[in-house]
XYZ file of C-alpha atoms in Angstrom:
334
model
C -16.081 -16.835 -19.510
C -13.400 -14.687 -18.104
C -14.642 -11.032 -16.725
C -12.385 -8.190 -15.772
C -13.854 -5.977 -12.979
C -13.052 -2.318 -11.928
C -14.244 -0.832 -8.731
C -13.405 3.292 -8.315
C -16.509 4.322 -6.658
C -14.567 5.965 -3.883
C -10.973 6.080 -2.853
C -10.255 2.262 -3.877
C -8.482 2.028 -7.419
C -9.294 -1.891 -7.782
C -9.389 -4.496 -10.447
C -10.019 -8.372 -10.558
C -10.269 -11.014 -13.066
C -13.115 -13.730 -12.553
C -13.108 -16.708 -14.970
C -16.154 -19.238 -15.086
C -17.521 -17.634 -11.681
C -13.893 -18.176 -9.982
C -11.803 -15.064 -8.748
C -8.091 -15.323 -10.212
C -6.900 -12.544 -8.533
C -8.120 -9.080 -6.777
C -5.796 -5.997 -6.726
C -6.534 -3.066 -4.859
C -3.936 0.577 -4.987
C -5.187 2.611 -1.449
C -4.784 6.135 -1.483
C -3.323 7.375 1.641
C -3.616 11.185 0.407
C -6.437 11.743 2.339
C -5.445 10.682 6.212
C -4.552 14.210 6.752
C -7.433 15.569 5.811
C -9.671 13.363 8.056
C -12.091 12.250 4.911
C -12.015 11.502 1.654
C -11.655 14.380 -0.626
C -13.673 13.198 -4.296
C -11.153 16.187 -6.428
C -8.077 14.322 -4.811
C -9.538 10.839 -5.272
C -10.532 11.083 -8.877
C -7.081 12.366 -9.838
C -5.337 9.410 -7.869
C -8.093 6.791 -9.596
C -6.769 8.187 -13.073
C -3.154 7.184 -11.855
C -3.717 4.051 -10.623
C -6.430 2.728 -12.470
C -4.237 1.741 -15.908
C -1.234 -0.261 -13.535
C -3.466 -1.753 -11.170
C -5.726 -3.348 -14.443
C -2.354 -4.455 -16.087
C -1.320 -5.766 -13.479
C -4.622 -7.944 -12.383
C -4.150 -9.129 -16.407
C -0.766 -10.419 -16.194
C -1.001 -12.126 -12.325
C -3.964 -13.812 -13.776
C -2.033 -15.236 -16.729
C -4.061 -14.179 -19.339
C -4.186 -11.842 -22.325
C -5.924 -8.831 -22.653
C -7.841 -10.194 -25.779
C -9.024 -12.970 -23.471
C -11.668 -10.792 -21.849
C -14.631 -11.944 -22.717
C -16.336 -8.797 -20.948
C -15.880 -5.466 -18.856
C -17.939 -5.556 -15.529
C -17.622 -2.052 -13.350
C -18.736 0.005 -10.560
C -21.958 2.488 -12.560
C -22.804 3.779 -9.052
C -23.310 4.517 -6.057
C -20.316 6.725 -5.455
C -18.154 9.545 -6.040
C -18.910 11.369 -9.288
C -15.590 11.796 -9.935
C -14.372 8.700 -8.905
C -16.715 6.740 -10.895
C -16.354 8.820 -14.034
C -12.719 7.335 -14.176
C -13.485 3.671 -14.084
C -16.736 4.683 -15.865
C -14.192 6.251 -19.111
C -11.703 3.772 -18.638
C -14.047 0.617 -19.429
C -15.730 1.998 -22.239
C -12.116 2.862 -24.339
C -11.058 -0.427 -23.382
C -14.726 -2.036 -24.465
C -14.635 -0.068 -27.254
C -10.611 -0.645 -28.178
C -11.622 -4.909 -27.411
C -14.699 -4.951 -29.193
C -15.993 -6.655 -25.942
C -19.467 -6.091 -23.780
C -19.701 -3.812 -20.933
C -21.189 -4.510 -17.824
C -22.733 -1.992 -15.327
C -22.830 -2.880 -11.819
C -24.252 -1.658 -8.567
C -21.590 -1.466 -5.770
C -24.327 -2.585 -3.136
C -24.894 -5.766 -5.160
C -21.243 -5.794 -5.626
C -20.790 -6.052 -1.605
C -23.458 -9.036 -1.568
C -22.504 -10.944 -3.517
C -19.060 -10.754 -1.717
C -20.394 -13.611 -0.129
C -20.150 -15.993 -3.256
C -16.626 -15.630 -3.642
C -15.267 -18.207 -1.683
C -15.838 -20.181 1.846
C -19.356 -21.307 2.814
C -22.463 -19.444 0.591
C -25.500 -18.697 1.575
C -28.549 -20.398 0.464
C -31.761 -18.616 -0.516
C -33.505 -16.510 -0.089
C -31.623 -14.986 3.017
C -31.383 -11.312 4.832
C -27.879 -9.183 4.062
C -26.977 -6.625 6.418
C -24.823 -4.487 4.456
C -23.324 -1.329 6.340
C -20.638 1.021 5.094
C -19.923 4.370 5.286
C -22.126 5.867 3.037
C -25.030 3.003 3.612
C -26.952 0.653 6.033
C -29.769 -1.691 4.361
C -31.381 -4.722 5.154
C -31.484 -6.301 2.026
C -34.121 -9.516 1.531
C -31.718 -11.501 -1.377
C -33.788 -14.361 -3.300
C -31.386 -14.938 -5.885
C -28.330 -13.665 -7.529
C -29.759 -10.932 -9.587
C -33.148 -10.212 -7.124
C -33.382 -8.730 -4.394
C -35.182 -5.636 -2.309
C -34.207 -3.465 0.656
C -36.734 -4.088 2.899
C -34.954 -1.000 5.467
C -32.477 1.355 5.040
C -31.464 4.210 7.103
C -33.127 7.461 6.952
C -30.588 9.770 7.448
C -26.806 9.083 8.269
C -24.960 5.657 7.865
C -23.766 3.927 10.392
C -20.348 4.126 8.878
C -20.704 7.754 8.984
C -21.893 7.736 12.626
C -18.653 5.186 13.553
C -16.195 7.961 11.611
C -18.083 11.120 13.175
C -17.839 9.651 16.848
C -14.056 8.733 16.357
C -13.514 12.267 15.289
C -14.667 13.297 18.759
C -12.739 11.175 20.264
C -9.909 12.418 18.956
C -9.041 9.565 16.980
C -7.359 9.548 13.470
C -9.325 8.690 9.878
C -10.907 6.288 8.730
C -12.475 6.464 12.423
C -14.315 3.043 12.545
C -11.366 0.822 12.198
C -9.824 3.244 15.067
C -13.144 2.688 17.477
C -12.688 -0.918 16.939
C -9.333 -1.029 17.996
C -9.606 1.634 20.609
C -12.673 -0.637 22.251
C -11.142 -4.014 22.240
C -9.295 -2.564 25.804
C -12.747 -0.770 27.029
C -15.923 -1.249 29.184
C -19.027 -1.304 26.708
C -21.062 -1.589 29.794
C -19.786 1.788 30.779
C -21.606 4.272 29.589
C -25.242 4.392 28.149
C -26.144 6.193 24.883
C -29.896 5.980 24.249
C -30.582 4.273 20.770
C -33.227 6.013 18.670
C -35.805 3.302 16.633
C -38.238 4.288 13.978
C -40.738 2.135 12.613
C -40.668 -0.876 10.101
C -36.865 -2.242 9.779
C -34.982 1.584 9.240
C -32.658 2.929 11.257
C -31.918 6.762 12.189
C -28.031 7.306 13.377
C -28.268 10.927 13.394
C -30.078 11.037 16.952
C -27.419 8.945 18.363
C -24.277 11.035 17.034
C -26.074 14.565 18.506
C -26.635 12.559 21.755
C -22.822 11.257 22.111
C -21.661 15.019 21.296
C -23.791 16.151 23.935
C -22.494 13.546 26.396
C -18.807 14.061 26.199
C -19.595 18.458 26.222
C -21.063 17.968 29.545
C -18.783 15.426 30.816
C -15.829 18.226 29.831
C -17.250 20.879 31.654
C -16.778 18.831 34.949
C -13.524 17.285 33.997
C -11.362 18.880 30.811
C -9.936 15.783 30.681
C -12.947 13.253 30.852
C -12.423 11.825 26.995
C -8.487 10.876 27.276
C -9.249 9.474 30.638
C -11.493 7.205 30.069
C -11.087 6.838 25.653
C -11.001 3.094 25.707
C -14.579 2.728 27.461
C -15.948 5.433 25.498
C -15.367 3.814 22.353
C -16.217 0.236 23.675
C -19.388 1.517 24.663
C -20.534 3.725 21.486
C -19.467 0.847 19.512
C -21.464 -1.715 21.671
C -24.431 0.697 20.863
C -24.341 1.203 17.224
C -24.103 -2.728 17.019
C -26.954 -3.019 19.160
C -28.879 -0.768 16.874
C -28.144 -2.658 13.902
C -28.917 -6.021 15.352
C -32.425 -4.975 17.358
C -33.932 -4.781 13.610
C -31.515 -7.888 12.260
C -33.363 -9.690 14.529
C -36.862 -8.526 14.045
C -36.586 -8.440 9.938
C -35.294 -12.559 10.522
C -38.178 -13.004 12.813
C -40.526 -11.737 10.491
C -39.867 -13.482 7.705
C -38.724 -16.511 9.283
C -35.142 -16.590 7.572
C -32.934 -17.667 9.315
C -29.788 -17.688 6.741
C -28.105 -14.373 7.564
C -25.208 -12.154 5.822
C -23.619 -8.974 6.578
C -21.717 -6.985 3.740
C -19.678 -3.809 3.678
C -16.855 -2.038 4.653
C -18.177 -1.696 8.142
C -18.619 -5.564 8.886
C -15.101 -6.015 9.085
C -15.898 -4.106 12.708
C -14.715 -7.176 15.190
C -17.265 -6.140 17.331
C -19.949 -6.229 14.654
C -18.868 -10.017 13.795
C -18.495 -11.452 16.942
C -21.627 -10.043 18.081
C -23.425 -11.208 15.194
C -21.739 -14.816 15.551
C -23.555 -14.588 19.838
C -26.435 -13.896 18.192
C -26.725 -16.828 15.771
C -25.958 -19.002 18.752
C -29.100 -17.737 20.502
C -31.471 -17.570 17.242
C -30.071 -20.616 15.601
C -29.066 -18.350 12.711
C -26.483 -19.547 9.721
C -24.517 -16.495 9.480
C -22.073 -15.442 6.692
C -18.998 -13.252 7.298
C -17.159 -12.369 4.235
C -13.278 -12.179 4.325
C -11.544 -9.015 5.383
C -10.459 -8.744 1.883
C -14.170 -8.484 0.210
C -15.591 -6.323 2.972
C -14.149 -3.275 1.905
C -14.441 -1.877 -1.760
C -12.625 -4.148 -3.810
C -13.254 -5.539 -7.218
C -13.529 -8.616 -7.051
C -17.148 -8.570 -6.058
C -17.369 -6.474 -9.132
C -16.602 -9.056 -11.288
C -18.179 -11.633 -10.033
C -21.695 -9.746 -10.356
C -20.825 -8.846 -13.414
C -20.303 -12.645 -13.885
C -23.643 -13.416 -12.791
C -25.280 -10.552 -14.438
C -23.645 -11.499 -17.923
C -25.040 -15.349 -17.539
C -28.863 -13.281 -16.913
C -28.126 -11.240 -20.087
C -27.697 -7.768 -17.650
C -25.649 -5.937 -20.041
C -24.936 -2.240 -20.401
C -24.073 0.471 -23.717
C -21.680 2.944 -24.140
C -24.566 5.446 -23.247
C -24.835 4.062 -19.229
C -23.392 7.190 -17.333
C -22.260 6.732 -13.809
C -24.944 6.938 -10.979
C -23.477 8.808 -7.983
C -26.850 8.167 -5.857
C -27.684 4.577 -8.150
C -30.912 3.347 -6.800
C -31.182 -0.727 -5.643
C -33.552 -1.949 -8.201
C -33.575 -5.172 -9.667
């Protein structure tokens, strides 16, 4: 069974090739158009996607060693995402479905980031808890099996991806912000300053509260000393970071306790924050947790967790039409 997956639910062009539930290969074309604009922009993303996306497939085919007519089906990204974005990989995987005669096979990006976890190293057994954080999400995800599972808390209002890119932006720091913060606070005090965490009930989370108080923070800090945030940069970001990890893992902990789980994952572009793993590794120690870090190359969006969903889906008899349309806001159901 040899699937070809395609991930363009954002500003990743990606493709992978998964045979019998084994990755071959997983290529990924970046587009660096949108550092100077501090974000991604979807018009500018969607026209790089429909440059990329025919090379970067070809070239997944023929590292893999295969022919095209070898695909046995066509697993990609239906949602959530870009509009534009998606419509590309969306297009492309129908004319090629249609042009092969071959299934298609939609797939949910959040699944896609779970099941990151089954491509290689140490798996996790079920059921088990997922963290999975990026910058558009942040769910706590109960997984019982490969094809069910059920956020059991989600934020209600900003990601924590978001909140890691919107406090590097007042920082001064360049884009994608998170990976900057993580760097910045590897020479900082986290211990140095004190952001108050917000909590709502159940297991959700709320990072809007915590980005208004932050803003607030460094305004009055300035109007003592103009130059309070390049002074003292390295402990600011230690210490926002040390925060936002500390929000994520107060309701970890209390979702693991609950349930009495005590395999635990973590998913998404924003686990492959150093400060997120290692303090999730401390934590383990103290709960006697199995924890699962993916590799730095399946955190991100890539597709090789595409295809391997799709694998898994395809085995279950998940299969999609020519009528599936992409799902910007695609809800977690299964």
């Amino acid at each position: 069974m040899t699937i070809l997956g395609i991930e363009s639910s954002c500003d990743e062009s990606a493709a992978a090739i998964c045979k019998d539930g084994e990755i071959l290969n997983n290529k990924i074309a970046t587009q660096d158009v949108h550092i100077k604009y501090g974000g991604v922009v979807p018009e500018l993303a969607s026209r790089a996607h429909q440059q990329n996306i025919v090379p970067i497939v070809s070239q997944s085919i023929q590292e893999a060693g295969i022919d095209i007519n070898d695909i046995d089906a066509i697993a990609y990204t239906q949602g959530p995402g870009l509009l534009g974005a998606l419509l590309v990989g969306n297009s492309f995987a129908k004319g090629l479905a249609l042009s092969l005669n071959k299934p298609l096979i939609p797939v949910n990006h959040m699944h896609g980031h779970i099941m990151a976890h089954f491509i290689k190293g140490d798996k996790p057994q079920f059921p088990f808890i997922c963290l999975t954080v990026s910058g558009g999400h942040t769910q706590i995800v109960l997984v019982s099996s490969f094809t069910d599972m059920k956020i059991i808390g989600s934020t209600i209002d900003d990601a924590v991806g978001e909140a890691f890119d919107k406090s590097a932006k007042l920082l001064g720091l360049g884009y994608p912000g998170g990976p900057q913060i993580d760097k910045l606070a590897s020479n900082g005090n986290q211990s140095k300053y004190h952001f108050k965490a917000f909590e709502i009930g159940g297991y959700n989370y709320s990072f809007s509260g915590i980005k208004t108080s932050f803003l607030y923070f460094l305004k009055d800090q300035q109007k003592q000393n103009p130059n309070f945030i390049s002074e003292n940069k390295a402990d600011l970001a230690a210490s926002i970071q040390f925060t936002l990890i500390e929000m994520l893992m107060i309701k970890l902990k209390k979702a693991a306790h609950d349930l009495k789980i005590s395999e635990i994952a973590i998913a998404g572009g924003v686990s492959a924050n150093s400060g997120l793993r290692n303090r999730l590794k401390e934590i383990a120690k103290e709960e006697y947790w199995n924890t699962y870090i993916t590799d730095l190359e399946y955190c991100t969006d890539n597709a090789a967790m595409i295809a391997l969903t799709g694998y898994f889906q395809y085995k279950s008899g998940q299969l999609g039409s020519l009528r599936d349309q992409p799902k910007p806001r695609m809800s977690f159901n299964f």
